[in-house]
PDB file of C-alpha atoms in Angstrom:
ATOM      1  CA  MET A  27     125.300  34.874  25.181  1.00  0.00           C
ATOM      2  CA  ASN A  28     125.427  38.504  24.125  1.00  0.00           C
ATOM      3  CA  VAL A  29     128.222  40.153  22.444  1.00  0.00           C
ATOM      4  CA  GLN A  30     130.454  41.785  25.048  1.00  0.00           C
ATOM      5  CA  ILE A  31     130.375  45.681  25.193  1.00  0.00           C
ATOM      6  CA  SER A  32     133.898  46.603  24.663  1.00  0.00           C
ATOM      7  CA  LYS A  33     136.381  48.900  22.943  1.00  0.00           C
ATOM      8  CA  ASN A  34     136.585  46.378  20.267  1.00  0.00           C
ATOM      9  CA  SER A  35     135.252  47.310  16.817  1.00  0.00           C
ATOM     10  CA  LEU A  36     135.335  43.714  15.795  1.00  0.00           C
ATOM     11  CA  VAL A  37     133.414  40.734  17.014  1.00  0.00           C
ATOM     12  CA  ALA A  38     134.157  37.020  16.487  1.00  0.00           C
ATOM     13  CA  ALA A  39     131.404  35.456  14.407  1.00  0.00           C
ATOM     14  CA  SER A  40     131.019  32.673  16.964  1.00  0.00           C
ATOM     15  CA  LYS A  41     129.961  35.604  19.316  1.00  0.00           C
ATOM     16  CA  VAL A  42     127.390  36.960  16.866  1.00  0.00           C
ATOM     17  CA  SER A  43     125.650  33.794  17.010  1.00  0.00           C
ATOM     18  CA  GLY A  44     123.151  34.191  19.917  1.00  0.00           C
ATOM     19  CA  THR A  45     123.165  37.909  20.012  1.00  0.00           C
ATOM     20  CA  TYR A  46     119.787  39.239  20.430  1.00  0.00           C
ATOM     21  CA  VAL A  47     117.924  41.282  17.754  1.00  0.00           C
ATOM     22  CA  TYR A  48     115.452  43.949  18.791  1.00  0.00           C
ATOM     23  CA  ASN A  49     113.338  46.468  16.954  1.00  0.00           C
ATOM     24  CA  LEU A  50     113.353  50.160  17.244  1.00  0.00           C
ATOM     25  CA  VAL A  51     110.771  50.181  20.081  1.00  0.00           C
ATOM     26  CA  GLY A  52     112.856  47.765  22.104  1.00  0.00           C
ATOM     27  CA  GLU A  53     111.005  44.650  21.282  1.00  0.00           C
ATOM     28  CA  HIS A  54     112.958  41.461  21.409  1.00  0.00           C
ATOM     29  CA  LEU A  55     112.489  39.720  18.021  1.00  0.00           C
ATOM     30  CA  GLY A  56     114.610  36.727  18.053  1.00  0.00           C
ATOM     31  CA  GLN A  57     118.332  36.145  17.777  1.00  0.00           C
ATOM     32  CA  VAL A  58     121.089  35.735  15.180  1.00  0.00           C
ATOM     33  CA  GLU A  59     121.774  32.092  14.506  1.00  0.00           C
ATOM     34  CA  ASP A  60     124.657  32.382  11.911  1.00  0.00           C
ATOM     35  CA  VAL A  61     125.800  35.004   9.525  1.00  0.00           C
ATOM     36  CA  MET A  62     126.265  34.406   5.670  1.00  0.00           C
ATOM     37  CA  ILE A  63     129.697  35.623   4.447  1.00  0.00           C
ATOM     38  CA  HIS A  64     130.542  36.326   0.920  1.00  0.00           C
ATOM     39  CA  LYS A  65     133.452  33.828   0.189  1.00  0.00           C
ATOM     40  CA  VAL A  66     135.309  36.171  -2.160  1.00  0.00           C
ATOM     41  CA  ASP A  67     135.151  39.763  -0.719  1.00  0.00           C
ATOM     42  CA  GLY A  68     134.490  38.757   2.850  1.00  0.00           C
ATOM     43  CA  GLN A  69     131.502  40.938   3.266  1.00  0.00           C
ATOM     44  CA  VAL A  70     128.739  39.765   5.710  1.00  0.00           C
ATOM     45  CA  ALA A  71     125.493  39.522   3.471  1.00  0.00           C
ATOM     46  CA  TYR A  72     122.904  38.265   5.822  1.00  0.00           C
ATOM     47  CA  ALA A  73     122.328  37.497   9.399  1.00  0.00           C
ATOM     48  CA  ILE A  74     120.452  34.289   9.571  1.00  0.00           C
ATOM     49  CA  MET A  75     117.778  34.901  12.468  1.00  0.00           C
ATOM     50  CA  GLY A  76     116.081  32.026  14.357  1.00  0.00           C
ATOM     51  CA  PHE A  77     113.061  32.124  16.562  1.00  0.00           C
ATOM     52  CA  GLY A  78     113.552  29.110  18.604  1.00  0.00           C
ATOM     53  CA  GLY A  79     111.712  25.911  17.672  1.00  0.00           C
ATOM     54  CA  LEU A  80     111.526  22.596  19.330  1.00  0.00           C
ATOM     55  CA  LEU A  81     115.028  21.059  19.262  1.00  0.00           C
ATOM     56  CA  GLY A  82     115.604  22.977  15.983  1.00  0.00           C
ATOM     57  CA  ILE A  83     113.508  20.299  14.164  1.00  0.00           C
ATOM     58  CA  GLY A  84     111.894  21.830  11.319  1.00  0.00           C
ATOM     59  CA  GLU A  85     112.985  25.128  12.220  1.00  0.00           C
ATOM     60  CA  LYS A  86     112.830  27.845   9.546  1.00  0.00           C
ATOM     61  CA  PHE A  87     115.530  30.482   9.177  1.00  0.00           C
ATOM     62  CA  HIS A  88     115.041  34.086   8.298  1.00  0.00           C
ATOM     63  CA  PRO A  89     117.900  35.688   6.419  1.00  0.00           C
ATOM     64  CA  VAL A  90     117.866  39.374   7.001  1.00  0.00           C
ATOM     65  CA  PRO A  91     120.218  41.734   4.894  1.00  0.00           C
ATOM     66  CA  TRP A  92     123.048  42.535   7.007  1.00  0.00           C
ATOM     67  CA  SER A  93     122.578  46.256   6.094  1.00  0.00           C
ATOM     68  CA  LEU A  94     119.354  46.263   8.015  1.00  0.00           C
ATOM     69  CA  LEU A  95     121.112  45.530  11.485  1.00  0.00           C
ATOM     70  CA  LYS A  96     122.764  48.248  13.434  1.00  0.00           C
ATOM     71  CA  TYR A  97     124.764  47.218  16.625  1.00  0.00           C
ATOM     72  CA  ASP A  98     123.585  48.818  19.737  1.00  0.00           C
ATOM     73  CA  THR A  99     126.087  48.888  22.414  1.00  0.00           C
ATOM     74  CA  GLU A 100     123.755  49.833  25.270  1.00  0.00           C
ATOM     75  CA  GLN A 101     121.385  46.905  24.558  1.00  0.00           C
ATOM     76  CA  GLY A 102     124.261  44.748  23.603  1.00  0.00           C
ATOM     77  CA  GLY A 103     122.391  43.517  20.645  1.00  0.00           C
ATOM     78  CA  TYR A 104     121.401  44.413  17.069  1.00  0.00           C
ATOM     79  CA  LEU A 105     118.467  46.622  16.160  1.00  0.00           C
ATOM     80  CA  VAL A 106     116.522  46.333  12.915  1.00  0.00           C
ATOM     81  CA  PRO A 107     113.859  48.780  11.649  1.00  0.00           C
ATOM     82  CA  LEU A 108     111.263  46.070  11.378  1.00  0.00           C
ATOM     83  CA  ASP A 109     108.162  45.299  13.227  1.00  0.00           C
ATOM     84  CA  LYS A 110     107.665  41.675  14.559  1.00  0.00           C
ATOM     85  CA  ASP A 111     105.073  40.878  12.066  1.00  0.00           C
ATOM     86  CA  THR A 112     107.043  42.039   9.023  1.00  0.00           C
ATOM     87  CA  LEU A 113     109.911  39.796  10.353  1.00  0.00           C
ATOM     88  CA  MET A 114     107.540  36.610  11.157  1.00  0.00           C
ATOM     89  CA  LYS A 115     105.938  36.799   7.773  1.00  0.00           C
ATOM     90  CA  ALA A 116     109.302  37.036   5.933  1.00  0.00           C
ATOM     91  CA  PRO A 117     110.503  34.508   3.526  1.00  0.00           C
ATOM     92  CA  SER A 118     112.215  31.756   5.467  1.00  0.00           C
ATOM     93  CA  PHE A 119     114.026  28.581   4.625  1.00  0.00           C
ATOM     94  CA  GLY A 120     115.368  25.409   6.084  1.00  0.00           C
ATOM     95  CA  ARG A 121     118.953  25.081   6.714  1.00  0.00           C
ATOM     96  CA  SER A 122     119.777  23.145   3.766  1.00  0.00           C
ATOM     97  CA  GLU A 123     118.003  25.424   1.347  1.00  0.00           C
ATOM     98  CA  LEU A 124     119.773  28.432   2.938  1.00  0.00           C
ATOM     99  CA  THR A 125     123.241  27.148   2.466  1.00  0.00           C
ATOM    100  CA  GLU A 126     123.015  25.324  -0.956  1.00  0.00           C
ATOM    101  CA  ASP A 127     122.511  28.143  -3.250  1.00  0.00           C
ATOM    102  CA  ASP A 128     121.541  31.696  -2.248  1.00  0.00           C
ATOM    103  CA  THR A 129     120.812  32.584  -5.875  1.00  0.00           C
ATOM    104  CA  LEU A 130     117.445  30.633  -5.295  1.00  0.00           C
ATOM    105  CA  TRP A 131     116.126  32.861  -2.411  1.00  0.00           C
ATOM    106  CA  ARG A 132     118.221  36.282  -2.531  1.00  0.00           C
ATOM    107  CA  ASP A 133     115.935  38.085  -5.065  1.00  0.00           C
ATOM    108  CA  GLU A 134     113.018  37.127  -3.009  1.00  0.00           C
ATOM    109  CA  ILE A 135     114.587  38.619   0.231  1.00  0.00           C
ATOM    110  CA  HIS A 136     115.886  41.856  -1.263  1.00  0.00           C
ATOM    111  CA  SER A 137     112.515  42.415  -2.937  1.00  0.00           C
ATOM    112  CA  TYR A 138     110.651  41.816   0.379  1.00  0.00           C
ATOM    113  CA  TYR A 139     112.797  43.971   2.590  1.00  0.00           C
ATOM    114  CA  ASN A 140     113.340  46.641  -0.147  1.00  0.00           C
ATOM    115  CA  VAL A 141     117.027  46.466   0.314  1.00  0.00           C
ATOM    116  CA  PRO A 142     119.559  46.952  -2.713  1.00  0.00           C
ATOM    117  CA  PRO A 143     121.166  43.660  -3.561  1.00  0.00           C
ATOM    118  CA  TYR A 144     124.469  42.853  -2.024  1.00  0.00           C
ATOM    119  CA  TRP A 145     125.770  41.391  -5.262  1.00  0.00           C
ATOM    120  CA  SER A 146     125.440  44.512  -7.403  1.00  0.00           C
TER     121      SER A 146
ATOM    122  CA  MET B  19     134.471  19.911   8.179  1.00  0.00           C
ATOM    123  CA  ASN B  20     135.101  21.675   4.997  1.00  0.00           C
ATOM    124  CA  VAL B  21     133.146  24.282   3.178  1.00  0.00           C
ATOM    125  CA  GLN B  22     130.933  22.539   0.585  1.00  0.00           C
ATOM    126  CA  ILE B  23     131.534  23.048  -3.008  1.00  0.00           C
ATOM    127  CA  SER B  24     128.436  24.682  -4.378  1.00  0.00           C
ATOM    128  CA  LYS B  25     127.023  27.305  -6.479  1.00  0.00           C
ATOM    129  CA  ASN B  26     126.652  29.351  -3.393  1.00  0.00           C
ATOM    130  CA  SER B  27     128.759  32.550  -3.277  1.00  0.00           C
ATOM    131  CA  LEU B  28     128.052  32.825   0.292  1.00  0.00           C
ATOM    132  CA  VAL B  29     129.041  30.463   3.222  1.00  0.00           C
ATOM    133  CA  ALA B  30     127.719  30.395   6.753  1.00  0.00           C
ATOM    134  CA  ALA B  31     130.277  31.547   9.277  1.00  0.00           C
ATOM    135  CA  SER B  32     129.656  28.410  11.345  1.00  0.00           C
ATOM    136  CA  LYS B  33     130.963  26.513   8.084  1.00  0.00           C
ATOM    137  CA  VAL B  34     134.034  28.582   7.806  1.00  0.00           C
ATOM    138  CA  SER B  35     135.130  27.589  11.217  1.00  0.00           C
ATOM    139  CA  GLY B  36     137.009  24.388  10.653  1.00  0.00           C
ATOM    140  CA  THR B  37     138.022  25.035   6.918  1.00  0.00           C
ATOM    141  CA  TYR B  38     141.433  24.015   6.196  1.00  0.00           C
ATOM    142  CA  VAL B  39     144.086  26.391   5.106  1.00  0.00           C
ATOM    143  CA  TYR B  40     146.785  25.707   2.619  1.00  0.00           C
ATOM    144  CA  ASN B  41     149.750  27.542   1.291  1.00  0.00           C
ATOM    145  CA  LEU B  42     150.387  28.126  -2.453  1.00  0.00           C
ATOM    146  CA  VAL B  43     152.407  24.720  -2.592  1.00  0.00           C
ATOM    147  CA  GLY B  44     149.508  22.630  -1.218  1.00  0.00           C
ATOM    148  CA  GLU B  45     150.714  22.356   2.414  1.00  0.00           C
ATOM    149  CA  HIS B  46     148.210  22.188   5.042  1.00  0.00           C
ATOM    150  CA  LEU B  47     149.003  24.960   7.538  1.00  0.00           C
ATOM    151  CA  GLY B  48     146.175  24.795   9.914  1.00  0.00           C
ATOM    152  CA  GLN B  49     142.525  25.810  10.060  1.00  0.00           C
ATOM    153  CA  VAL B  50     140.224  28.685  10.499  1.00  0.00           C
ATOM    154  CA  GLU B  51     138.828  28.602  14.077  1.00  0.00           C
ATOM    155  CA  ASP B  52     136.730  31.730  13.838  1.00  0.00           C
ATOM    156  CA  VAL B  53     136.562  35.073  11.958  1.00  0.00           C
ATOM    157  CA  MET B  54     136.385  38.533  13.305  1.00  0.00           C
ATOM    158  CA  ILE B  55     133.761  40.688  11.757  1.00  0.00           C
ATOM    159  CA  HIS B  56     133.786  44.499  11.768  1.00  0.00           C
ATOM    160  CA  LYS B  57     130.487  45.256  13.772  1.00  0.00           C
ATOM    161  CA  VAL B  58     129.570  48.304  11.937  1.00  0.00           C
ATOM    162  CA  ASP B  59     130.210  47.698   8.145  1.00  0.00           C
ATOM    163  CA  GLY B  60     130.032  43.853   8.460  1.00  0.00           C
ATOM    164  CA  GLN B  61     133.422  43.292   6.712  1.00  0.00           C
ATOM    165  CA  VAL B  62     135.392  40.288   7.782  1.00  0.00           C
ATOM    166  CA  ALA B  63     138.650  41.548   9.001  1.00  0.00           C
ATOM    167  CA  TYR B  64     140.580  38.531  10.156  1.00  0.00           C
ATOM    168  CA  ALA B  65     140.569  34.774   9.941  1.00  0.00           C
ATOM    169  CA  ILE B  66     141.598  33.348  13.320  1.00  0.00           C
ATOM    170  CA  MET B  67     143.743  30.383  12.649  1.00  0.00           C
ATOM    171  CA  GLY B  68     144.368  27.716  15.117  1.00  0.00           C
ATOM    172  CA  PHE B  69     146.990  24.722  15.162  1.00  0.00           C
ATOM    173  CA  GLY B  70     145.519  22.165  17.458  1.00  0.00           C
ATOM    174  CA  GLY B  71     146.739  22.315  20.978  1.00  0.00           C
ATOM    175  CA  LEU B  72     145.822  20.021  23.900  1.00  0.00           C
ATOM    176  CA  LEU B  73     142.211  20.460  24.548  1.00  0.00           C
ATOM    177  CA  GLY B  74     142.537  24.060  23.605  1.00  0.00           C
ATOM    178  CA  ILE B  75     144.385  24.774  26.824  1.00  0.00           C
ATOM    179  CA  GLY B  76     146.964  27.650  26.451  1.00  0.00           C
ATOM    180  CA  GLU B  77     146.227  27.555  22.719  1.00  0.00           C
ATOM    181  CA  LYS B  78     147.328  30.697  20.786  1.00  0.00           C
ATOM    182  CA  PHE B  79     145.435  31.861  18.017  1.00  0.00           C
ATOM    183  CA  HIS B  80     146.736  33.697  14.860  1.00  0.00           C
ATOM    184  CA  PRO B  81     144.732  36.444  13.294  1.00  0.00           C
ATOM    185  CA  VAL B  82     145.601  36.383   9.621  1.00  0.00           C
ATOM    186  CA  PRO B  83     144.111  39.506   7.627  1.00  0.00           C
ATOM    187  CA  TRP B  84     141.213  38.226   5.597  1.00  0.00           C
ATOM    188  CA  SER B  85     142.664  39.930   2.377  1.00  0.00           C
ATOM    189  CA  LEU B  86     145.457  37.274   2.459  1.00  0.00           C
ATOM    190  CA  LEU B  87     142.987  34.320   2.196  1.00  0.00           C
ATOM    191  CA  LYS B  88     141.668  33.062  -1.285  1.00  0.00           C
ATOM    192  CA  TYR B  89     138.962  30.604  -1.286  1.00  0.00           C
ATOM    193  CA  ASP B  90     139.886  27.509  -3.476  1.00  0.00           C
ATOM    194  CA  THR B  91     136.965  25.371  -4.550  1.00  0.00           C
ATOM    195  CA  GLU B  92     139.114  22.512  -5.661  1.00  0.00           C
ATOM    196  CA  GLN B  93     140.812  21.995  -2.420  1.00  0.00           C
ATOM    197  CA  GLY B  94     137.670  22.958  -0.489  1.00  0.00           C
ATOM    198  CA  GLY B  95     139.801  25.285   1.585  1.00  0.00           C
ATOM    199  CA  TYR B  96     141.616  28.741   1.730  1.00  0.00           C
ATOM    200  CA  LEU B  97     144.880  29.394   0.197  1.00  0.00           C
ATOM    201  CA  VAL B  98     147.403  31.979   1.826  1.00  0.00           C
ATOM    202  CA  PRO B  99     150.631  33.174   0.334  1.00  0.00           C
ATOM    203  CA  LEU B 100     152.670  32.362   3.365  1.00  0.00           C
ATOM    204  CA  ASP B 101     155.080  29.532   4.277  1.00  0.00           C
ATOM    205  CA  LYS B 102     154.566  27.507   7.331  1.00  0.00           C
ATOM    206  CA  ASP B 103     157.462  29.182   9.124  1.00  0.00           C
ATOM    207  CA  THR B 104     155.964  32.652   8.518  1.00  0.00           C
ATOM    208  CA  LEU B 105     152.747  31.635  10.029  1.00  0.00           C
ATOM    209  CA  MET B 106     154.019  29.996  12.930  1.00  0.00           C
ATOM    210  CA  LYS B 107     156.364  32.788  13.901  1.00  0.00           C
ATOM    211  CA  ALA B 108     153.418  35.204  13.482  1.00  0.00           C
ATOM    212  CA  PRO B 109     152.066  37.391  16.219  1.00  0.00           C
ATOM    213  CA  SER B 110     149.646  35.022  18.364  1.00  0.00           C
ATOM    214  CA  PHE B 111     147.241  35.662  21.202  1.00  0.00           C
ATOM    215  CA  GLY B 112     145.096  34.024  23.670  1.00  0.00           C
ATOM    216  CA  ARG B 113     141.318  34.204  23.118  1.00  0.00           C
ATOM    217  CA  SER B 114     140.512  36.758  25.613  1.00  0.00           C
ATOM    218  CA  GLU B 115     143.327  39.082  24.205  1.00  0.00           C
ATOM    219  CA  LEU B 116     141.914  38.742  20.671  1.00  0.00           C
ATOM    220  CA  THR B 117     138.372  39.374  21.574  1.00  0.00           C
ATOM    221  CA  GLU B 118     138.846  42.172  23.994  1.00  0.00           C
ATOM    222  CA  ASP B 119     140.511  45.040  22.103  1.00  0.00           C
ATOM    223  CA  ASP B 120     141.940  44.499  18.797  1.00  0.00           C
ATOM    224  CA  THR B 121     143.449  47.966  18.773  1.00  0.00           C
ATOM    225  CA  LEU B 122     146.084  46.439  20.911  1.00  0.00           C
ATOM    226  CA  TRP B 123     147.418  43.935  18.331  1.00  0.00           C
ATOM    227  CA  ARG B 124     146.224  45.025  14.896  1.00  0.00           C
ATOM    228  CA  ASP B 125     149.024  47.364  14.040  1.00  0.00           C
ATOM    229  CA  GLU B 126     151.523  44.476  14.909  1.00  0.00           C
ATOM    230  CA  ILE B 127     149.566  42.084  12.567  1.00  0.00           C
ATOM    231  CA  HIS B 128     149.335  44.378   9.609  1.00  0.00           C
ATOM    232  CA  SER B 129     153.046  45.310   9.948  1.00  0.00           C
ATOM    233  CA  TYR B 130     154.063  41.620  10.323  1.00  0.00           C
ATOM    234  CA  TYR B 131     151.937  40.559   7.223  1.00  0.00           C
ATOM    235  CA  ASN B 132     152.771  43.938   5.320  1.00  0.00           C
ATOM    236  CA  VAL B 133     148.971  44.146   4.608  1.00  0.00           C
ATOM    237  CA  PRO B 134     147.102  47.557   4.533  1.00  0.00           C
ATOM    238  CA  PRO B 135     144.979  48.192   7.532  1.00  0.00           C
ATOM    239  CA  TYR B 136     141.281  47.287   7.304  1.00  0.00           C
ATOM    240  CA  TRP B 137     140.323  50.303   9.280  1.00  0.00           C
ATOM    241  CA  SER B 138     141.873  52.958   6.967  1.00  0.00           C
TER     242      SER B 138
END
């Protein structure tokens, strides 16, 4: 399920999940499984990318700083300036690790992607 | 399903859906069905509130400006400074109307709730 191309500047979170992610040379890298939202200010901090996995068992999720994603209306998906290898080797976590306490992994993520922290 | 109380400052969008919404005197008003995210800057613009409805047929959804919601860790839900009547009489829309083009309804919403526009 891809995000519909429309005049709308907004998208429902439920539609972001499932949207394909491509790199800048058009390779399909995976898809957005979920987004992590800052509870207080309502800013999306991470796209959680997934890469399939058998029935989701043992699947590892890759949080990618939202600032790296650009929505591309032509492809109907998000573009990230990353090659496939960089993304596959990125820090990844199980679902419970991800959702329990982001302070345990966010430093590692922002350091890996060399992106300023969302919380500063 | 409520948002878990944790040290986490973030919450997965999939967990926001289903979170209860209360007013300031503790009345349960409904629940968040989805959130609308600005595609470019990643800011949550609206919580889409639902109030049940038979199998979702003909259900109307109420977009509430995100700035009105405050997360309350004690109740494990969002608080809004609205009474039930105000919310029930608020502009509401079918799912397709909501997701097709927010420029058709956003002026009405911000005027009704007297909240500055998210797009200014």
